[in-house]
Structure formats: structure tokens, C-alpha cells
Coordinates of C-alpha atoms and ligand atoms in Angstrom, one line a residue:
M1 CA 19.1 78.2 -38.5
K2 CA 16.0 76.3 -38.2
K3 CA 18.0 73.3 -36.3
R4 CA 19.6 75.9 -33.9
N5 CA 16.1 77.2 -33.2
S6 CA 14.6 74.0 -32.4
L7 CA 17.6 73.1 -30.2
L8 CA 16.8 76.3 -28.4
V9 CA 13.1 75.2 -28.1
I10 CA 14.5 71.9 -26.2
M11 CA 17.0 73.3 -24.2
V12 CA 15.6 76.4 -22.7
P13 CA 12.6 74.4 -20.9
V14 CA 15.3 72.0 -19.8
L15 CA 17.2 74.5 -18.4
L16 CA 14.4 76.2 -17.0
A17 CA 13.3 72.9 -15.2
I18 CA 16.9 72.3 -14.0
A19 CA 16.8 75.7 -12.4
Y20 CA 13.5 75.5 -10.9
F21 CA 14.1 72.1 -9.3
A22 CA 17.5 73.1 -8.2
G23 CA 16.0 76.3 -6.5
K24 CA 13.3 74.2 -5.1
S25 CA 15.5 71.6 -3.4
Q26 CA 17.2 74.6 -1.7
M27 CA 13.9 75.5 0.0
P28 CA 13.6 73.6 3.4
L29 CA 10.4 72.4 4.7
E30 CA 9.7 72.9 8.5
K31 CA 7.5 71.2 10.8
E32 CA 6.8 71.8 14.4
H33 CA 4.9 69.6 16.8
F34 CA 4.7 68.8 20.5
R35 CA 5.9 65.4 22.2
M36 CA 8.2 64.1 24.8
G37 CA 7.0 67.1 26.9
T38 CA 8.6 69.6 24.7
V39 CA 8.5 71.5 21.3
I40 CA 10.0 69.6 18.4
N41 CA 11.2 71.6 15.3
Q42 CA 12.3 70.0 12.1
L43 CA 13.6 71.3 9.0
A44 CA 14.7 69.2 6.0
Y45 CA 15.4 69.6 2.6
G46 CA 14.7 67.3 -0.6
R47 CA 11.9 65.9 -2.4
H48 CA 10.8 63.6 0.4
A49 CA 11.3 66.0 3.3
K50 CA 7.7 66.1 4.1
K51 CA 7.1 62.4 4.2
A52 CA 10.3 62.1 6.3
M53 CA 9.3 64.7 8.8
N54 CA 5.9 63.0 9.1
E55 CA 7.4 59.6 9.8
V56 CA 10.0 61.2 12.4
A57 CA 6.9 62.7 14.2
K58 CA 5.5 59.2 14.3
R59 CA 8.6 57.5 15.4
I60 CA 9.0 60.0 18.3
Y61 CA 5.6 59.3 19.4
E62 CA 6.2 55.5 19.4
I63 CA 9.5 55.9 21.4
E64 CA 7.6 58.2 23.8
S65 CA 4.9 55.6 24.3
L66 CA 7.6 52.8 25.0
M67 CA 9.8 54.9 27.3
T68 CA 7.8 57.5 29.1
I69 CA 7.1 57.2 32.9
N70 CA 4.7 60.5 32.5
A71 CA 1.8 58.5 31.1
P72 CA 0.3 55.0 31.6
G73 CA 1.3 51.9 29.6
G74 CA 4.5 51.5 28.0
E75 CA 7.3 49.1 28.8
I76 CA 9.4 51.1 31.1
N77 CA 6.2 51.6 33.3
I78 CA 5.7 47.8 33.2
L79 CA 9.3 47.3 34.2
N80 CA 8.8 49.8 37.1
D81 CA 5.5 48.1 38.3
A82 CA 7.3 45.0 38.5
A83 CA 10.4 46.3 40.5
G84 CA 11.3 43.7 43.1
K85 CA 8.9 41.2 41.8
E86 CA 9.9 39.8 38.4
A87 CA 11.7 40.3 35.1
V88 CA 9.7 41.9 32.3
R89 CA 10.3 41.4 28.5
L90 CA 11.4 44.4 26.6
S91 CA 11.7 45.4 23.0
P92 CA 15.0 45.3 21.4
E93 CA 15.3 49.1 21.2
T94 CA 14.2 49.7 25.0
F95 CA 16.7 46.9 26.1
K96 CA 19.3 48.5 24.2
L97 CA 18.8 52.0 25.5
L98 CA 18.6 50.7 29.1
E99 CA 22.0 49.0 28.5
K100 CA 23.4 51.9 27.1
S101 CA 22.3 53.8 30.1
I102 CA 23.9 51.5 32.4
N103 CA 27.0 51.9 30.6
F104 CA 26.9 55.7 31.0
S105 CA 26.1 55.2 34.6
E106 CA 29.3 53.1 35.1
L107 CA 31.2 55.6 32.9
S108 CA 30.0 58.5 34.9
R109 CA 30.4 56.8 38.4
G110 CA 26.8 57.2 39.0
A111 CA 26.6 60.9 38.2
F112 CA 24.1 59.8 35.5
D113 CA 21.9 57.2 37.1
V114 CA 18.7 55.9 35.3
T115 CA 17.2 54.7 38.5
I116 CA 16.9 58.2 39.7
G117 CA 13.2 57.8 39.0
P118 CA 11.8 57.8 42.8
L119 CA 13.6 61.0 43.4
V120 CA 12.5 62.7 40.2
R121 CA 8.7 61.7 40.9
E122 CA 8.9 63.0 44.5
W123 CA 10.3 66.4 43.5
G124 CA 7.6 66.6 41.0
I125 CA 9.6 69.1 39.1
H126 CA 7.8 67.8 35.8
T127 CA 4.3 68.3 37.4
E128 CA 2.0 71.2 38.2
N129 CA 2.7 70.7 42.0
P130 CA 6.5 70.6 42.5
R131 CA 7.6 70.4 46.1
I132 CA 10.6 70.8 48.4
L133 CA 11.6 67.6 50.0
E134 CA 12.5 67.2 53.5
E135 CA 15.9 65.5 54.4
N136 CA 14.2 62.4 55.8
S137 CA 12.0 61.8 52.7
I138 CA 15.2 62.1 50.8
S139 CA 17.2 59.7 52.7
K140 CA 14.1 57.2 52.5
L141 CA 14.4 57.3 48.7
L142 CA 18.1 57.5 48.1
P143 CA 18.7 53.7 48.6
L144 CA 16.4 52.9 45.7
V145 CA 18.6 54.8 43.1
N146 CA 21.3 52.4 42.1
Y147 CA 21.8 51.4 38.5
R148 CA 23.5 48.2 39.7
D149 CA 20.1 46.9 40.7
I150 CA 19.0 46.7 37.2
H151 CA 19.3 43.1 36.0
L152 CA 19.5 42.6 32.3
F153 CA 18.9 39.2 30.6
K154 CA 20.2 39.4 27.3
E155 CA 19.0 36.1 25.9
Q156 CA 15.4 36.7 27.1
L157 CA 15.6 40.5 26.4
S158 CA 14.3 41.2 29.7
A159 CA 15.1 43.2 32.7
K160 CA 14.3 43.3 36.4
L161 CA 14.7 45.8 39.1
E162 CA 16.1 44.4 42.3
K163 CA 13.9 46.5 44.9
S164 CA 10.3 47.4 45.1
G165 CA 9.7 50.9 44.6
Q166 CA 12.7 51.5 42.2
V167 CA 11.7 53.5 39.2
V168 CA 13.9 53.7 35.7
D169 CA 13.4 57.0 34.3
L170 CA 15.1 57.4 30.6
G171 CA 14.3 61.3 30.7
G172 CA 18.1 61.9 30.6
I173 CA 18.8 60.0 27.3
A174 CA 15.4 59.2 25.5
K175 CA 15.4 62.5 23.7
G176 CA 18.8 62.0 22.4
Y177 CA 17.8 58.5 21.3
A178 CA 14.8 60.1 19.4
G179 CA 17.3 62.5 17.6
D180 CA 19.6 59.8 16.3
E181 CA 16.4 57.9 15.1
A182 CA 15.2 60.9 13.3
I183 CA 18.5 61.2 11.4
R184 CA 18.3 57.5 10.5
I185 CA 14.7 58.3 9.0
Y186 CA 15.9 61.4 7.1
K187 CA 18.7 59.2 5.5
S188 CA 16.4 56.5 4.7
H189 CA 14.5 59.1 2.5
G190 CA 17.5 60.0 0.6
I191 CA 17.7 63.4 2.5
S192 CA 21.3 64.7 2.9
S193 CA 20.5 68.0 4.7
A194 CA 18.3 68.2 7.8
Y195 CA 17.9 69.5 11.4
I196 CA 16.0 68.6 14.3
N197 CA 15.6 70.1 17.7
I198 CA 13.9 68.2 20.4
G199 CA 13.6 70.5 23.3
G200 CA 17.3 71.8 23.2
N201 CA 18.6 68.4 21.8
V202 CA 19.7 69.4 18.5
V203 CA 20.9 67.1 15.7
V204 CA 22.0 68.0 12.3
L205 CA 22.3 65.8 9.1
G206 CA 25.1 67.0 6.7
N207 CA 25.9 70.5 5.9
K208 CA 23.2 73.0 4.6
P209 CA 22.5 72.6 1.1
N210 CA 24.8 75.4 0.1
G211 CA 27.6 73.4 1.7
E212 CA 27.9 75.6 4.7
P213 CA 27.9 74.0 8.2
W214 CA 24.9 74.5 10.4
R215 CA 25.4 77.3 13.0
I216 CA 23.8 76.1 16.2
A217 CA 23.1 78.6 18.8
I218 CA 23.8 77.9 22.6
T219 CA 21.1 79.0 24.9
N220 CA 21.9 81.7 27.5
P221 CA 21.0 80.0 30.6
R222 CA 19.7 83.2 32.2
M223 CA 18.2 84.8 29.1
M224 CA 19.1 88.2 30.5
G225 CA 18.4 91.3 28.4
Q226 CA 18.2 91.1 24.8
E227 CA 20.6 88.2 24.4
R228 CA 19.0 84.8 24.2
Y229 CA 22.3 83.3 23.0
I230 CA 25.7 83.0 24.7
G231 CA 27.3 81.8 21.4
A232 CA 27.2 79.2 18.7
V233 CA 29.1 76.4 17.1
D234 CA 29.4 75.4 13.3
V235 CA 28.6 71.7 12.9
K236 CA 28.0 69.0 10.3
D237 CA 26.7 65.5 11.0
N238 CA 26.6 66.2 14.7
A239 CA 24.6 66.3 18.0
V240 CA 24.6 69.6 19.9
V241 CA 22.7 68.7 23.3
T242 CA 22.2 70.8 26.2
S243 CA 21.5 70.0 29.9
G244 CA 20.4 73.2 32.1
D245 CA 19.1 74.4 35.2
Y246 CA 16.6 76.6 33.2
E247 CA 14.9 73.9 31.3
R248 CA 12.5 72.8 34.1
Y249 CA 12.6 74.3 37.5
F250 CA 10.7 76.3 40.3
E251 CA 12.0 78.8 42.8
K252 CA 11.2 79.1 46.2
D253 CA 12.9 81.8 48.5
G254 CA 15.4 82.8 45.9
I255 CA 16.5 79.0 45.5
R256 CA 16.2 77.4 42.1
Y257 CA 15.0 73.8 42.4
H258 CA 15.7 72.2 38.8
H259 CA 15.2 68.8 37.3
I260 CA 18.6 67.3 37.1
I261 CA 19.2 65.4 40.5
D262 CA 22.4 64.5 42.1
P263 CA 22.3 60.7 42.8
K264 CA 24.6 61.3 45.9
T265 CA 22.5 64.0 47.5
G266 CA 19.1 63.3 46.2
E267 CA 18.7 67.0 45.6
P268 CA 18.9 69.2 42.4
A269 CA 22.7 69.1 41.3
D270 CA 24.4 71.9 42.8
S271 CA 27.8 71.4 41.0
G272 CA 28.5 75.0 40.0
L273 CA 27.3 74.5 36.6
I274 CA 24.1 76.1 35.1
S275 CA 24.6 74.6 31.5
V276 CA 26.5 72.0 29.9
T277 CA 26.5 71.3 26.1
I278 CA 27.9 68.2 24.4
I279 CA 28.9 68.2 20.8
A280 CA 29.1 64.5 19.5
K281 CA 28.3 62.2 16.6
S282 CA 25.7 60.4 18.6
S283 CA 22.8 62.2 20.2
T284 CA 22.2 59.4 22.5
D285 CA 25.5 59.5 23.8
A286 CA 25.5 63.5 24.0
D287 CA 22.4 63.5 26.0
A288 CA 23.5 61.1 28.5
L289 CA 26.7 63.0 28.7
S290 CA 25.4 66.2 29.1
T291 CA 23.2 65.1 32.2
A292 CA 26.4 63.2 33.7
A293 CA 28.7 66.3 33.1
F294 CA 26.1 68.5 34.7
V295 CA 26.0 66.5 37.9
L296 CA 29.9 66.2 37.8
G297 CA 30.6 70.0 37.6
L298 CA 33.3 71.7 35.6
D299 CA 36.4 69.7 36.7
K300 CA 35.3 66.2 36.7
G301 CA 32.8 66.9 33.8
K302 CA 35.7 68.2 31.7
Q303 CA 37.9 65.2 32.6
L304 CA 35.0 62.9 31.5
I305 CA 34.6 64.6 28.1
E306 CA 38.4 64.8 27.4
I307 CA 38.8 61.2 27.6
M308 CA 36.0 60.5 25.0
A309 CA 36.9 60.6 21.3
N310 CA 35.4 63.1 19.1
V311 CA 33.2 64.5 21.8
E312 CA 33.4 68.2 22.8
A313 CA 31.7 70.3 25.4
I314 CA 30.7 73.9 26.5
F315 CA 30.5 74.5 30.2
V316 CA 28.8 77.5 31.9
T317 CA 29.2 78.2 35.5
K318 CA 27.1 80.0 38.0
D319 CA 29.6 82.8 37.7
K320 CA 28.7 83.1 34.1
E321 CA 32.1 81.8 33.0
I322 CA 32.1 79.7 29.7
Y323 CA 34.6 77.1 29.4
T324 CA 35.0 74.6 26.4
T325 CA 37.2 71.5 25.8
D326 CA 40.2 72.1 23.9
G327 CA 38.9 70.6 20.6
L328 CA 36.2 73.4 20.7
K329 CA 38.5 76.5 20.9
N330 CA 38.5 77.3 17.2
N331 CA 34.8 76.5 16.8
F332 CA 33.1 78.1 19.6
I333 CA 31.7 81.5 18.5
F334 CA 31.2 83.5 21.8
N335 CA 28.4 86.1 21.8
T336 CA 30.3 89.3 23.2
D337 CA 26.8 91.0 23.7
A338 CA 25.9 88.3 26.1
E339 CA 25.3 90.3 29.5
G340 CA 27.7 89.4 32.2
F341 CA 29.3 86.3 30.4
K342 CA 32.9 85.6 30.1
Y343 CA 34.7 83.1 27.8
I344 CA 37.6 81.8 29.4
N345 CA 39.6 80.7 26.6
Ligands
AMP1 P1 18.5 66.2 30.6 O1 17.7 67.5 30.1 O2 18.9 65.3 29.5 O3 19.7 66.6 31.4 O4 17.7 65.1 31.7 C1 17.1 65.5 32.5 C2 16.0 64.7 32.9 O5 16.7 63.3 33.3 C3 15.2 64.6 34.1 O6 14.0 65.6 33.9 C4 15.0 63.5 34.7 O7 13.9 62.9 34.0 C5 16.2 62.7 34.4 N1 17.3 62.9 35.5 C6 17.6 63.7 36.4 N2 18.6 63.6 37.0 C7 19.5 62.5 36.3 C8 20.5 61.7 36.7 N3 21.2 62.2 37.6 N4 20.8 60.8 35.9 C9 20.0 60.3 34.8 N5 18.8 60.9 34.6 C10 18.4 62.0 35.2
MG2 MG1 20.6 64.3 28.9

């Protein structure tokens, strides 16, 4: 009897402790901050969640400092300032991302083009004073947009832009890269379940702790009525990245001028799409592909995505029709309450 009692004395606190910690590990920690011109939301489970999320915030700051063209300093600015003059040494990560950007430019036949910078600047859509460009200012800048003018010197880890006035803009891929870096950091802290949203670039690690996949909502590009989402997808270990004409834009005389520029015309892409969401393992790839597919439009964009292994997409047209790649037919959950939208299955 006595023995049994003492066993209970030991067992009860042990069980309580297990229950407490098990319960605690199910509690996510959240962090929200502002970087890369957007709100960043993180959610992570596990003992080191707080430390990991702080490290991610620091890492995103580093990436932004290296790669932005919207603030002074940074390697990409140095590269741009040396355009037409000399090669500039880059850190291995900036070099790699630039190399990757060129690959996606080739793959998309120039729909994605990291040398879009001169036009992005001139339109000023990121600034307080956006303007509508005249045809002659567009035609002056268009010859500067050509990813083939980026020369990479692998041994020296350096790059050079062929013509003076050329501007590399990693805005279409850097948030994606930051998302992949976040996942790497969560893993290095032993975290097996986390979520990060960098201004519409979502990446999830693992499943939710209860074993269910993460349900990621797809933004309604027109935000009409009460319905903020046109649907959702269930994912595990995936990036869900959206490019849309609603993210940054201004309107004049009923025309929407948005931030994704068609390198062929020099104007905001008018491909018939209002948003494209890419689902892929790599958030960097998903980011480049979402921008590329947005410029390419439904048919060519879908063709591009269908040839890539393990990459799926959701396309939303101006007519509010939603199309998905074949691999997503059983996973896209259409929100039937989204006013005016139709899922063409
Ligand atoms: P995203 O939201 O990923 O589609 O990226 C849009 C951002 O990428 C813009 O704000 C520009 O900085 C840059 N960008 C715009 N048009 C292009 C393009 N055709 N190719 C590559 N980057 C672009
Ligand atoms: Mg992108």
C-alpha cells in the first residue's frame, strides 16, 4: 500500500509535467513586424520558437539591406551604380539569387526580367508619387531591360551590367528567398511546425502540430463584399506565393496601374490576369514563377507551370474566373461566397 502511494507521488507530477509541456508545445508563438516594404507574420511552435522568429527577423533585415534598391547602400545598389562601367564583387548569396533570377528569365523567355528596374523606378509605383509614363519615355527605357546584359563571373563572384543606366531589381524574387531562409532557420532550431507570411508570400514548415495540413487562404484580388478570400489550399512543407495587381497600384481615370511590368511593353502587365498563386517547395522559385506567370497570362503561364515538376498554380482572370493546374483540382477549396467569382474546374 505504501509502495503504491509513493509510486503515485512520483507518477502524478511526472504525468502532469508531460501534459503541461505537451500542451505548451501546441501553443504557437506569433511575431509581426515590418520589413521589405511589407508586414511579416510568423507563427511557430516549439521550445525555441521565440529565438528562431527573432533570428528570422534579423535575417530578413540582412537580406533586405543587401538586395534592396529602395534604400541607399547594399550590393545590388553598388552593382547598379557601376552599370556600364565595371564588375562588382557580390556575396555568395546575392550572386546565387542573381544567377537564379537569370535562369527564370530564360525559362519564362523574358516575362520575368530582373533588369526591369529602370521602368519600375520611372513608374514610381512603390513611391508616394507614381506617374503615368508617356510612350517616348517608355521607349527610351525599354532597351535597358534585358537580363542577357548581366554578366556573371563565377570565379570572382562578381557581376557587371553591360549598359549605363541598367538597374537590377530583385523585388520579384527576394521575398521568396527570404521565405526559404526563414524555413532554414526554423529547422536549425529544431522547429518542425511553423508559418511565415511575407506580404503575400506564405511558406509553411511541416504540418500543424495536430498533424493536419496548414490551410492557406487565397486573397480575393478585388476584396469585394465581405469575402476576403476566393478559396484556400491545404499544404505541408510548401510555399504559397501570390502576385497580384492589387498589391501595389494606383488608379487614374478608371485604369489601374500596378507594379508588375511587362518587359515587352514597359507598362503594367495587361495579360488578362489579376492574380496568380504558385504552390511549390521552394519559395524563391514560387516567387519568380508567380511574377512570370502573371506577365505571361493564363495560357502561356499555365503551360510554363505544367512543365515544372511539383509546382501548381491558381490563376484568376479579369472576368473573375479561377483556373487551377491539374494537380490542384482536388486540393483547391473554392469559396462559393466570393462574390462574382467562378471556379472553372
Ligand atoms: P511580385 O509581387 O513577386 O510579383 O513582384 C513584383 C515586383 O517585382 C515589383 O514590385 C518589381 O519590383 C519587380 N518586377 C516588376 N515587374 C517585373 C518583371 N516583369 N520581372 C521581374 N521583376 C519584376
Ligand atoms: Mg514574385
